Coordinates of C-alpha atoms in Angstrom, one line a residue:
M5 CA 36.2 21.9 -7.7
P6 CA 33.2 21.6 -10.4
P7 CA 29.9 22.9 -10.1
P8 CA 27.3 20.9 -8.8
R9 CA 25.2 19.8 -11.5
E10 CA 21.6 21.4 -12.1
R11 CA 18.6 19.1 -10.8
T12 CA 15.7 18.6 -12.9
N13 CA 12.3 19.7 -11.9
E14 CA 11.4 16.1 -11.1
Q15 CA 14.4 15.9 -8.9
Q16 CA 13.8 19.4 -7.3
Q17 CA 10.2 17.9 -6.3
Q18 CA 11.1 14.6 -5.2
E19 CA 13.4 16.5 -3.0
P20 CA 11.5 17.3 0.0
A21 CA 10.0 13.8 0.2
I22 CA 13.3 12.6 0.0
R23 CA 14.9 14.9 2.6
G24 CA 12.2 14.1 5.2
L25 CA 12.5 10.3 4.8
L26 CA 16.6 11.4 6.2
W27 CA 15.2 13.8 8.9
A28 CA 15.8 11.5 11.7
N29 CA 19.3 10.5 10.7
E30 CA 20.5 14.3 9.7
S31 CA 21.7 16.7 12.4
T32 CA 20.0 20.0 12.3
T33 CA 22.8 21.4 10.5
Q34 CA 22.4 19.1 7.4
R35 CA 18.5 18.7 7.2
D36 CA 18.7 21.3 4.8
R37 CA 21.5 20.0 2.3
I38 CA 20.8 19.1 -1.2
V39 CA 20.2 15.0 -1.5
T40 CA 22.8 13.7 -3.3
A41 CA 22.6 11.9 -6.6
A42 CA 23.8 8.8 -5.1
E43 CA 21.2 9.0 -2.0
R44 CA 18.4 9.9 -4.4
E45 CA 19.1 6.7 -6.6
K46 CA 19.1 4.3 -3.3
L47 CA 15.9 5.8 -2.1
L48 CA 13.7 5.8 -5.6
S49 CA 15.2 2.3 -6.4
S50 CA 13.2 1.0 -3.2
P51 CA 10.5 -1.4 -3.5
L52 CA 8.9 1.2 -0.9
S53 CA 9.0 4.4 -2.9
D54 CA 6.8 5.6 -5.5
R55 CA 7.3 7.6 -8.7
F56 CA 6.3 10.6 -6.8
G57 CA 9.2 10.5 -4.6
R58 CA 7.5 9.4 -1.8
F59 CA 9.1 6.5 0.5
H60 CA 7.3 4.4 2.9
S61 CA 8.3 3.9 6.2
Y62 CA 5.2 3.5 8.1
L63 CA 3.1 0.5 7.9
R64 CA -0.5 -0.2 9.4
I65 CA -1.8 -3.7 10.1
S66 CA -5.0 -4.9 10.8
L67 CA -5.2 -7.7 13.0
T68 CA -8.7 -8.6 13.0
E69 CA -11.9 -7.1 11.5
R70 CA -13.8 -7.8 15.1
C71 CA -14.7 -5.2 17.3
N72 CA -16.4 -4.9 20.6
L73 CA -18.0 -1.5 19.7
R74 CA -20.7 -0.5 17.1
C75 CA -19.7 3.0 16.3
K76 CA -22.8 4.5 14.4
Y77 CA -20.3 5.7 11.9
C78 CA -18.5 2.6 11.6
M79 CA -21.2 0.0 11.0
P80 CA -24.7 -0.8 11.5
A81 CA -25.9 -2.3 14.9
E82 CA -26.1 -6.2 14.0
G83 CA -22.5 -5.9 13.0
V84 CA -21.1 -6.4 9.5
P85 CA -19.9 -10.0 7.7
L86 CA -16.6 -11.1 8.6
T87 CA -14.5 -12.9 6.3
Q88 CA -13.5 -16.6 7.2
K89 CA -10.7 -17.4 9.5
E90 CA -8.7 -19.5 7.1
R91 CA -8.8 -16.2 4.7
L92 CA -7.3 -13.8 7.4
L93 CA -3.7 -13.5 7.9
T94 CA -2.0 -15.6 10.4
S95 CA 0.6 -14.4 13.4
A96 CA 3.0 -15.9 11.5
E97 CA 2.2 -14.2 8.0
V98 CA 1.9 -11.1 9.8
I99 CA 5.4 -11.4 11.3
R100 CA 6.6 -12.4 8.4
L101 CA 5.3 -9.8 6.0
A102 CA 5.8 -7.3 8.8
N103 CA 9.7 -8.4 8.8
L104 CA 10.2 -8.2 5.1
F105 CA 8.6 -4.5 5.0
V106 CA 11.5 -3.8 7.9
A107 CA 14.0 -5.1 5.8
E108 CA 12.9 -2.8 3.1
G109 CA 13.5 0.1 5.2
V110 CA 9.8 0.3 7.3
R111 CA 10.7 1.7 10.8
K112 CA 7.1 2.4 12.6
I113 CA 4.6 0.0 12.8
R114 CA 0.9 0.5 14.0
L115 CA -1.1 -2.6 15.0
T116 CA -5.1 -1.6 14.2
G117 CA -8.3 -3.7 13.4
G118 CA -11.5 -3.7 13.4
E119 CA -10.2 -3.9 17.4
P120 CA -6.7 -5.1 18.2
T121 CA -7.1 -5.9 21.8
V122 CA -9.8 -8.9 20.9
R123 CA -7.2 -11.1 19.4
K124 CA -5.8 -12.9 22.2
D125 CA -2.4 -13.6 20.9
L126 CA -1.8 -9.6 20.7
T127 CA 1.0 -9.5 23.1
E128 CA 2.9 -12.0 21.4
I129 CA 2.5 -10.1 18.2
V130 CA 4.1 -6.9 19.7
G131 CA 7.2 -9.0 21.8
Q132 CA 8.1 -10.5 18.3
L133 CA 7.8 -7.4 16.0
K134 CA 10.1 -5.4 18.8
A135 CA 12.5 -8.4 18.4
N136 CA 13.3 -7.1 15.1
P137 CA 16.3 -4.7 15.8
L138 CA 15.8 -2.6 12.7
L139 CA 12.1 -1.4 14.0
E140 CA 12.0 1.5 15.9
S141 CA 8.3 1.8 16.7
V142 CA 5.2 -0.6 17.2
G143 CA 2.1 0.8 18.3
I144 CA -1.6 0.3 18.5
T145 CA -4.6 1.5 17.7
T146 CA -7.5 0.9 20.2
N147 CA -11.0 1.7 21.7
G148 CA -9.5 1.5 25.1
L149 CA -12.1 -1.1 26.5
M150 CA -9.4 -3.4 27.4
L151 CA -6.3 -1.0 28.3
T152 CA -6.8 -1.4 31.9
R153 CA -6.5 -5.4 31.3
Q154 CA -3.7 -5.5 28.7
L155 CA -1.4 -2.7 28.6
V156 CA 1.0 -3.5 31.2
G157 CA 1.4 -6.7 29.3
L158 CA 1.9 -4.9 26.2
Q159 CA 4.1 -2.4 27.7
R160 CA 6.5 -5.4 28.5
A161 CA 6.4 -6.5 25.3
G162 CA 7.8 -3.4 24.2
L163 CA 4.5 -1.5 23.0
D164 CA 6.0 2.2 22.3
A165 CA 2.9 4.2 21.2
L166 CA -0.9 4.2 22.1
N167 CA -3.8 5.6 19.8
I168 CA -7.2 5.4 21.8
S169 CA -10.4 6.1 19.8
L170 CA -12.9 8.6 22.0
D171 CA -15.4 10.8 20.3
T172 CA -16.9 12.0 23.2
L173 CA -16.3 12.9 27.1
R174 CA -20.1 12.7 28.0
V175 CA -21.3 8.9 29.2
A176 CA -24.8 8.9 27.8
R177 CA -23.5 10.3 24.2
Y178 CA -20.5 7.4 24.2
E179 CA -23.5 5.1 24.5
Q180 CA -25.4 6.7 22.0
I181 CA -22.6 6.5 19.5
T182 CA -20.9 3.2 20.3
R183 CA -24.3 1.5 21.4
R184 CA -22.7 0.1 24.4
K185 CA -20.9 0.6 28.0
G186 CA -17.6 1.2 28.5
W187 CA -17.1 5.1 28.4
E188 CA -15.3 5.1 32.4
R189 CA -13.5 2.0 31.3
V190 CA -11.5 4.3 28.5
I191 CA -11.0 7.0 30.5
A192 CA -8.9 4.7 33.1
G193 CA -7.1 3.1 30.2
I194 CA -5.9 6.8 29.4
D195 CA -4.9 7.7 33.2
L196 CA -3.4 4.0 33.5
A197 CA -1.4 4.7 29.9
I198 CA -0.3 8.2 31.5
Q199 CA 0.8 6.5 34.9
L200 CA 3.0 4.2 33.0
G201 CA 5.0 7.1 31.0
Y202 CA 2.8 7.1 27.5
R203 CA 1.7 10.1 26.2
P204 CA -1.7 8.6 24.7
K205 CA -2.9 10.1 21.1
V206 CA -6.7 10.2 21.4
N207 CA -8.1 10.2 18.2
C208 CA -11.8 12.3 18.2
V209 CA -13.7 12.2 15.0
L210 CA -15.8 15.9 15.2
M211 CA -19.4 15.5 13.3
K212 CA -21.3 18.8 12.7
G213 CA -24.4 18.6 15.4
F214 CA -23.2 15.3 16.8
N215 CA -20.1 16.4 19.1
D216 CA -18.6 19.5 17.5
D217 CA -20.1 21.1 20.8
E218 CA -17.5 19.2 22.8
I219 CA -14.6 20.8 21.0
C220 CA -13.5 22.9 24.2
D221 CA -14.2 20.0 26.3
F222 CA -11.7 18.5 24.6
V223 CA -9.3 21.1 24.7
E224 CA -9.5 20.8 28.9
L225 CA -8.8 17.4 28.6
T226 CA -5.1 18.6 28.0
K227 CA -5.1 21.0 31.0
D228 CA -4.0 18.3 33.4
R229 CA -2.9 15.4 31.5
D230 CA -0.3 15.1 29.1
V231 CA -2.1 13.6 26.5
D232 CA -2.3 14.4 22.4
V233 CA -5.7 15.1 21.4
R234 CA -6.0 14.9 17.8
F235 CA -9.6 15.7 15.6
I236 CA -10.0 13.9 12.8
E237 CA -11.8 15.9 10.1
Y238 CA -15.1 13.7 9.3
M239 CA -14.4 11.4 6.3
P240 CA -18.0 11.5 4.7
F241 CA -18.1 8.7 2.1
S242 CA -21.7 6.9 2.8
G243 CA -23.2 4.9 -0.1
N244 CA -21.0 5.6 -2.6
R245 CA -21.2 9.2 -2.0
W246 CA -19.5 12.1 -0.7
E247 CA -21.6 13.9 1.6
T248 CA -20.1 16.8 3.7
E249 CA -22.9 18.1 5.6
K250 CA -21.9 16.4 8.9
M251 CA -17.9 17.4 7.8
V252 CA -16.3 20.2 10.8
S253 CA -13.4 21.5 9.1
Y254 CA -10.3 22.3 10.6
R255 CA -10.4 26.0 10.2
T256 CA -13.8 25.6 11.7
M257 CA -12.6 24.2 14.6
L258 CA -9.4 26.4 15.1
D259 CA -12.1 29.3 14.9
T260 CA -14.0 27.8 18.0
I261 CA -10.8 27.3 20.0
R262 CA -9.1 30.7 19.5
A263 CA -12.2 32.1 20.5
R264 CA -12.2 30.9 23.7
Y265 CA -8.3 30.1 24.0
P266 CA -7.1 33.0 22.5
A267 CA -3.3 32.1 23.1
F268 CA -4.0 29.1 21.4
E269 CA -0.4 28.2 19.5
P270 CA 1.1 26.0 16.8
L271 CA 3.9 23.3 17.1
P272 CA 6.6 22.5 15.2
N273 CA 5.7 19.3 13.0
G274 CA 7.6 16.5 11.6
P275 CA 8.3 16.0 7.5
N276 CA 5.7 13.1 7.7
D277 CA 3.2 14.2 10.2
T278 CA -0.5 13.7 9.5
S279 CA -1.5 16.1 12.7
K280 CA -1.0 19.7 12.9
A281 CA 0.1 20.3 16.1
Y282 CA -0.7 23.2 18.8
R283 CA -1.3 23.8 22.1
V284 CA -2.8 26.2 25.2
P285 CA 0.3 27.6 26.8
G286 CA 0.8 25.8 30.2
Y287 CA -1.3 22.8 29.6
R288 CA 0.5 19.5 30.2
G289 CA -0.7 18.2 27.0
Q290 CA -1.6 19.3 23.6
M291 CA -3.9 19.4 20.3
G292 CA -3.8 18.2 17.2
F293 CA -5.6 18.3 13.7
I294 CA -5.7 15.7 10.9
T295 CA -7.0 17.5 7.9
S296 CA -7.6 14.8 5.7
M297 CA -10.5 16.3 3.6
T298 CA -9.9 20.0 3.4
E299 CA -6.0 20.2 3.7
H300 CA -4.9 16.9 2.4
F301 CA -1.2 15.5 3.1
C302 CA -0.7 13.3 -0.1
G303 CA 2.6 15.1 -0.8
S304 CA 4.3 13.5 2.4
C305 CA 2.5 10.5 2.8
N306 CA 4.7 7.4 4.0
R307 CA 2.2 5.3 4.8
L308 CA 1.1 1.4 3.5
R309 CA -1.7 -0.6 5.2
I310 CA -2.0 -4.2 4.9
T311 CA -5.7 -5.8 5.7
A312 CA -6.7 -8.5 8.0
D313 CA -7.3 -10.7 4.9
G314 CA -3.8 -9.7 3.4
N315 CA -4.7 -7.0 1.0
L316 CA -1.9 -4.2 0.6
K317 CA -3.7 -1.0 0.5
V318 CA -1.2 2.2 -0.6
C319 CA -3.8 4.4 0.1
L320 CA -7.0 4.6 2.8
F321 CA -9.1 6.1 -0.2
G322 CA -7.8 3.8 -3.0
N323 CA -9.9 1.0 -4.3
T324 CA -7.2 -1.0 -5.5
E325 CA -5.7 -3.6 -3.3
V326 CA -3.1 -6.6 -3.9
S327 CA -3.4 -9.9 -2.0
L328 CA -0.1 -10.4 -0.5
R329 CA -1.8 -13.3 1.4
D330 CA -2.3 -15.2 -1.7
A331 CA 1.2 -14.3 -2.9
L332 CA 2.5 -15.4 0.4
R333 CA 0.7 -18.8 0.3
S334 CA 1.6 -19.7 -3.4
P335 CA 4.6 -22.3 -2.9
G336 CA 6.5 -20.8 -6.0
C337 CA 6.6 -17.9 -4.3
S338 CA 9.8 -16.2 -3.2
E339 CA 10.4 -13.0 -1.1
D340 CA 11.7 -12.1 -4.4
D341 CA 8.3 -12.4 -5.5
L342 CA 6.9 -10.2 -2.7
R343 CA 9.0 -7.3 -2.9
C344 CA 7.9 -7.3 -6.6
L345 CA 4.5 -7.4 -6.0
I346 CA 4.7 -4.5 -3.1
S347 CA 6.8 -2.4 -5.5
A348 CA 4.4 -2.7 -8.1
A349 CA 1.2 -1.7 -6.1
V350 CA 4.0 1.2 -4.6
K351 CA 4.9 2.5 -7.7
R352 CA 1.3 2.9 -9.0
K353 CA 0.3 4.7 -5.7
K354 CA -1.6 7.8 -7.1
K355 CA -0.3 11.7 -6.5
Q356 CA -3.2 11.9 -4.2
H357 CA -6.5 10.4 -3.2
A358 CA -9.3 10.6 -5.7
G359 CA -6.8 12.5 -7.9
A360 CA -4.1 11.9 -10.6
P361 CA -4.0 9.0 -12.5
A362 CA -1.1 6.6 -12.2
L363 CA 1.3 5.2 -14.9
A364 CA 1.4 1.0 -15.0
A365 CA 3.5 -0.5 -12.6
H366 CA 7.0 -2.5 -13.5
G367 CA 9.1 -5.1 -12.0
A368 CA 12.1 -7.3 -12.4
L369 CA 13.4 -10.1 -10.7
C370 CA 15.7 -13.2 -10.6
G371 CA 14.6 -17.0 -9.8
V372 CA 14.6 -20.4 -10.7
R373 CA 12.2 -22.5 -12.2
H374 CA 11.1 -25.9 -10.3
Y375 CA 12.1 -29.0 -12.3
S376 CA 10.1 -30.8 -14.3
S377 CA 10.0 -34.8 -14.7
L378 CA 8.4 -34.7 -18.1
S379 CA 10.6 -34.5 -21.2
H380 CA 11.2 -35.1 -24.8
V381 CA 10.3 -38.3 -26.5
D382 CA 13.5 -40.2 -28.3
E383 CA 12.7 -40.7 -31.5
H384 CA 14.3 -44.0 -31.8
T385 CA 13.2 -45.6 -28.7
G386 CA 10.1 -44.3 -28.1
R387 CA 10.9 -43.3 -24.3
A388 CA 11.2 -40.2 -22.4
T389 CA 14.6 -38.4 -22.3
M390 CA 15.5 -34.9 -21.9
V391 CA 17.6 -33.1 -24.8
D392 CA 21.2 -33.4 -23.9
V393 CA 22.1 -29.7 -24.0
D394 CA 26.3 -30.6 -22.6
D395 CA 27.6 -30.1 -25.8
K396 CA 26.5 -26.7 -26.0
V397 CA 27.8 -23.1 -25.5
S398 CA 26.9 -21.9 -22.3
T399 CA 26.1 -18.2 -23.4
K400 CA 23.8 -15.3 -22.5
R401 CA 20.3 -16.1 -23.8
V402 CA 17.6 -13.3 -24.0
A403 CA 14.1 -13.6 -25.2
K404 CA 11.3 -11.3 -25.7
A405 CA 7.5 -12.2 -26.0
Q406 CA 4.3 -9.8 -26.4
A407 CA 0.8 -10.2 -26.0
T408 CA -2.4 -7.9 -26.2
V409 CA -5.8 -8.2 -24.7
Y410 CA -8.4 -6.4 -26.5
V411 CA -11.2 -5.4 -23.4
G412 CA -13.2 -2.8 -24.7
P413 CA -14.0 1.0 -24.2
T414 CA -16.0 0.1 -20.7
I415 CA -13.4 -2.4 -19.1
A416 CA -10.5 -0.1 -20.2
A417 CA -11.8 3.1 -18.8
L418 CA -12.2 0.8 -15.2
I419 CA -8.4 -0.4 -15.6
E420 CA -7.2 2.9 -16.2
N421 CA -8.9 4.4 -13.0
N422 CA -8.4 0.8 -10.8
E423 CA -12.4 0.6 -10.3
L424 CA -12.5 -3.1 -11.1
K425 CA -13.5 -5.2 -8.1
K426 CA -10.4 -7.2 -8.3
G427 CA -8.1 -4.8 -7.8
D428 CA -5.2 -3.6 -10.0
V429 CA -5.3 -5.1 -13.0
L430 CA -1.7 -4.1 -14.8
S431 CA -0.2 -4.7 -11.3
I432 CA -1.6 -8.4 -10.9
S433 CA -1.2 -9.2 -14.5
Q434 CA 2.5 -8.4 -13.9
M435 CA 3.3 -10.4 -11.4
A436 CA 1.6 -13.3 -12.7
A437 CA 3.4 -13.3 -15.7
I438 CA 6.8 -13.0 -13.8
V439 CA 5.5 -16.4 -11.7
A440 CA 4.2 -18.2 -14.8
A441 CA 7.9 -17.7 -16.4
K442 CA 9.7 -19.2 -13.3
K443 CA 7.5 -22.4 -13.6
T444 CA 7.2 -22.8 -17.5
S445 CA 8.9 -26.2 -16.8
D446 CA 6.1 -27.4 -14.2
L447 CA 3.6 -26.1 -17.2
I448 CA 5.4 -27.3 -20.5
P449 CA 6.3 -30.8 -20.5
L450 CA 9.1 -30.5 -22.9
C451 CA 10.8 -27.5 -21.4
H452 CA 14.2 -27.8 -19.6
N453 CA 14.7 -26.5 -16.2
I454 CA 17.1 -23.5 -16.4
P455 CA 18.1 -20.7 -13.7
L456 CA 16.7 -17.2 -15.0
S457 CA 19.1 -14.4 -14.5
S458 CA 16.3 -11.9 -15.1
I459 CA 12.6 -11.3 -15.5
K460 CA 11.4 -8.1 -16.5
V461 CA 7.7 -8.2 -17.4
E462 CA 5.6 -4.4 -18.6
T463 CA 1.9 -4.0 -18.7
S464 CA 0.1 -1.0 -20.4
L465 CA -3.1 0.4 -21.3
N466 CA -3.8 1.8 -24.1
S467 CA -6.6 3.8 -23.9
S468 CA -7.3 4.8 -27.4
T469 CA -7.6 1.4 -28.5
N470 CA -9.0 -0.3 -25.6
E471 CA -6.1 -2.7 -25.4
V472 CA -3.8 -4.2 -22.6
H473 CA -0.3 -4.9 -23.9
I474 CA 2.1 -6.9 -22.4
L475 CA 5.8 -7.2 -23.2
A476 CA 8.0 -9.7 -21.2
K477 CA 11.9 -10.1 -21.4
V478 CA 13.8 -13.3 -20.0
K479 CA 17.5 -13.8 -19.4
C480 CA 19.6 -16.7 -18.3
D481 CA 23.2 -17.7 -18.8
G482 CA 22.7 -21.0 -20.2
K483 CA 22.9 -23.4 -23.0
T484 CA 19.3 -23.5 -24.2
G485 CA 17.0 -20.6 -25.0
V486 CA 14.3 -18.8 -22.9
E487 CA 11.7 -17.9 -25.9
M488 CA 9.2 -20.4 -24.0
E489 CA 9.8 -18.5 -20.7
A490 CA 9.0 -15.4 -21.9
L491 CA 5.8 -16.9 -24.0
T492 CA 4.5 -18.5 -21.1
A493 CA 4.8 -15.3 -19.1
V494 CA 2.8 -13.0 -21.4
S495 CA 0.4 -15.9 -22.2
V496 CA -0.4 -16.5 -18.4
A497 CA -0.5 -12.7 -18.0
A498 CA -3.4 -12.1 -20.5
L499 CA -5.6 -14.9 -19.2
T500 CA -5.1 -12.9 -15.7
V501 CA -6.3 -9.9 -17.3
Y502 CA -9.2 -11.9 -18.9
D503 CA -10.1 -13.6 -15.4
M504 CA -10.0 -10.0 -13.6
C505 CA -12.1 -8.5 -16.3
K506 CA -14.7 -11.6 -16.9
A507 CA -17.1 -10.2 -14.6
V508 CA -18.0 -7.1 -16.4
S509 CA -18.0 -8.6 -19.9
H510 CA -16.4 -11.5 -21.8
E511 CA -16.5 -9.7 -24.9
I512 CA -12.3 -9.9 -24.4
L513 CA -10.1 -10.7 -27.0
I514 CA -6.5 -12.6 -26.1
K515 CA -4.6 -12.0 -29.3
N516 CA -1.2 -11.4 -30.8
I517 CA 1.1 -14.0 -28.5
M518 CA 4.0 -13.8 -30.6
L519 CA 7.7 -14.3 -29.9
V520 CA 9.5 -11.2 -30.5
E521 CA 13.3 -11.2 -30.2
K522 CA 15.4 -14.4 -29.1
T523 CA 19.0 -13.9 -29.2
G524 CA 22.4 -15.8 -27.4
G525 CA 22.1 -19.2 -29.0
K526 CA 23.0 -20.4 -32.4
S527 CA 19.7 -19.0 -34.5
E528 CA 18.8 -15.8 -33.2
F529 CA 15.3 -13.9 -34.3
Y530 CA 13.9 -10.5 -34.8
R531 CA 10.6 -9.9 -35.4
K532 CA 10.7 -7.1 -38.3
Q533 CA 7.1 -6.0 -37.9
F534 CA 7.0 -5.1 -34.1
T535 CA 5.9 -1.9 -33.1
H536 CA 5.0 -2.1 -29.1
E537 CA 5.4 0.8 -27.4
P538 CA 6.8 1.5 -24.8
T539 CA 10.3 -0.7 -24.7
L540 CA 11.5 -2.2 -21.9
E541 CA 14.6 -0.7 -22.4
T542 CA 13.1 3.0 -21.6
R543 CA 10.5 1.7 -19.4
T544 CA 12.3 -0.5 -16.4
M545 CA 11.8 -0.3 -12.6
E546 CA 15.3 0.7 -12.6
S547 CA 15.3 3.3 -15.4
R548 CA 11.8 5.3 -15.8
E549 CA 11.0 8.4 -17.7
P550 CA 7.3 9.6 -17.3
E551 CA 8.0 12.3 -19.9
R552 CA 9.1 10.0 -22.6
V553 CA 6.0 7.2 -22.0
P554 CA 3.5 7.5 -24.9
V555 CA 0.5 6.8 -22.6
A556 CA -2.5 7.9 -24.3
T557 CA -4.8 10.1 -21.7
R558 CA -8.5 10.6 -21.3
G559 CA -10.8 12.4 -18.8
Y560 CA -10.6 10.7 -15.6
R561 CA -13.4 10.2 -13.0
T562 CA -13.4 11.8 -9.8
D563 CA -16.8 10.6 -8.7
P564 CA -16.5 6.9 -7.3
I565 CA -18.4 4.6 -9.3
V566 CA -22.2 3.5 -7.8
T567 CA -22.5 -0.2 -6.7
T568 CA -24.7 -2.3 -5.0
E569 CA -21.9 -3.9 -2.6
P570 CA -22.7 -4.7 1.2
F571 CA -22.0 -2.1 3.6
V572 CA -18.6 -2.8 4.7
P573 CA -16.9 -0.4 7.6
M574 CA -14.0 2.1 7.2
Y575 CA -11.5 1.8 9.8
I576 CA -9.6 5.6 10.5

């Protein structure tokens, strides 16, 4: 038997995340085995795998922006402006997106808000999600006010897990924090959940000088109740600045507890757990610490989030969002298009929040253009008629086109740090190019309606020249070429870059839209002075070698841009 091949440094770094994905399906004796090349390739090629080897099997879906509390650290007393109803995801759209993610490997979904129990159709949504046999767990995060009314029905619908937010065990302080009454109802909801067989997770955000004197009171809550109390480090992001004076660190909490409970002991944790588990020996419940600030868990993060208005967020701290709602409601958008858009967003996820930069994402998909009723004009009769291609030989046709958009240093820095208000410029322009290529016969009257076998689009930022480079490669097996599809793709991508950046400056120049290569027909074309780097052959979604990518680097900002945007809540 030949010796096993030596693994690269990149494979060794990715292996813990990949092994974590396989954890649930492996026996104890198999969990430490080396991940095979076939398994690694399959997982990393998934739309839900990022370029750091993290496979995202956990999806949070916000069902609403509304909440029946007004917690001080979440929103002002008068509430916040709400998105118009027609711009929020419908129940059918929620289920469609959820099923798409489940088909790609998501196995756990948590419904959040706002407050999900204010949705009248919450029970129906849970039931429809549980109808998918591939989905292993459906949970909700709630403030607990409505549990005594709704939990029995939710359990019958199949609800698997329950997270309840409760920041104090004192009635007066509860009313001070939430600006509402209802502490007794929340405790009654926790007790009902235990009676129905759940082990509810009680989430407590600790804030210095506010509720950090209740740490041991929450430990005592686990003495007779089978609950999992989880202390969350306060994420002090306020007014576009980090403020650390209110944060209570995990180590401080641990020291406080061990001063009173010396036997306080750690418990085993799973590979993707965000909570460090502990317990007091003899107590029914357990404790946990979510160290999102002092000891982040980005390296094993397997979570994605969809907001109530249909935006995909790959990181809670990231300011990059991709609208799945707009794509979902586009008549020409297929499930393959959605997968490509999701994959592009996931591939651009950073190594850690507020940390490492992401490379430009790439995508590929197959599709068929919609039929166009317009056609050529016959030179003899003047009547509209399609060019007859019956006598042509069907061959493999390939066309490449390029475009360049000069955006200037200010916009280039915003693109590089994913800080533009409209979202991820490179990913969204890439998606626009793919959709445009598929609809070329609808846009250009003289084009045939032909099936496309592949569309690959690359968008990259050259920070030394402050330019966005766009390269499209289109393939088909047919009797006519696809150069117009490639040119349409890069043209629309360039216009999308302009549209997303014009709020910053109109000093944007679209240039060098040209055909680079055309093969497969009677006449072939190769542009001699084409120097675009990198090429699609070396940087497709299927095969990416980051160490060979000639990306110009620059200093990345770690402080958020100060804006005058209105206050919006951050849901934990």
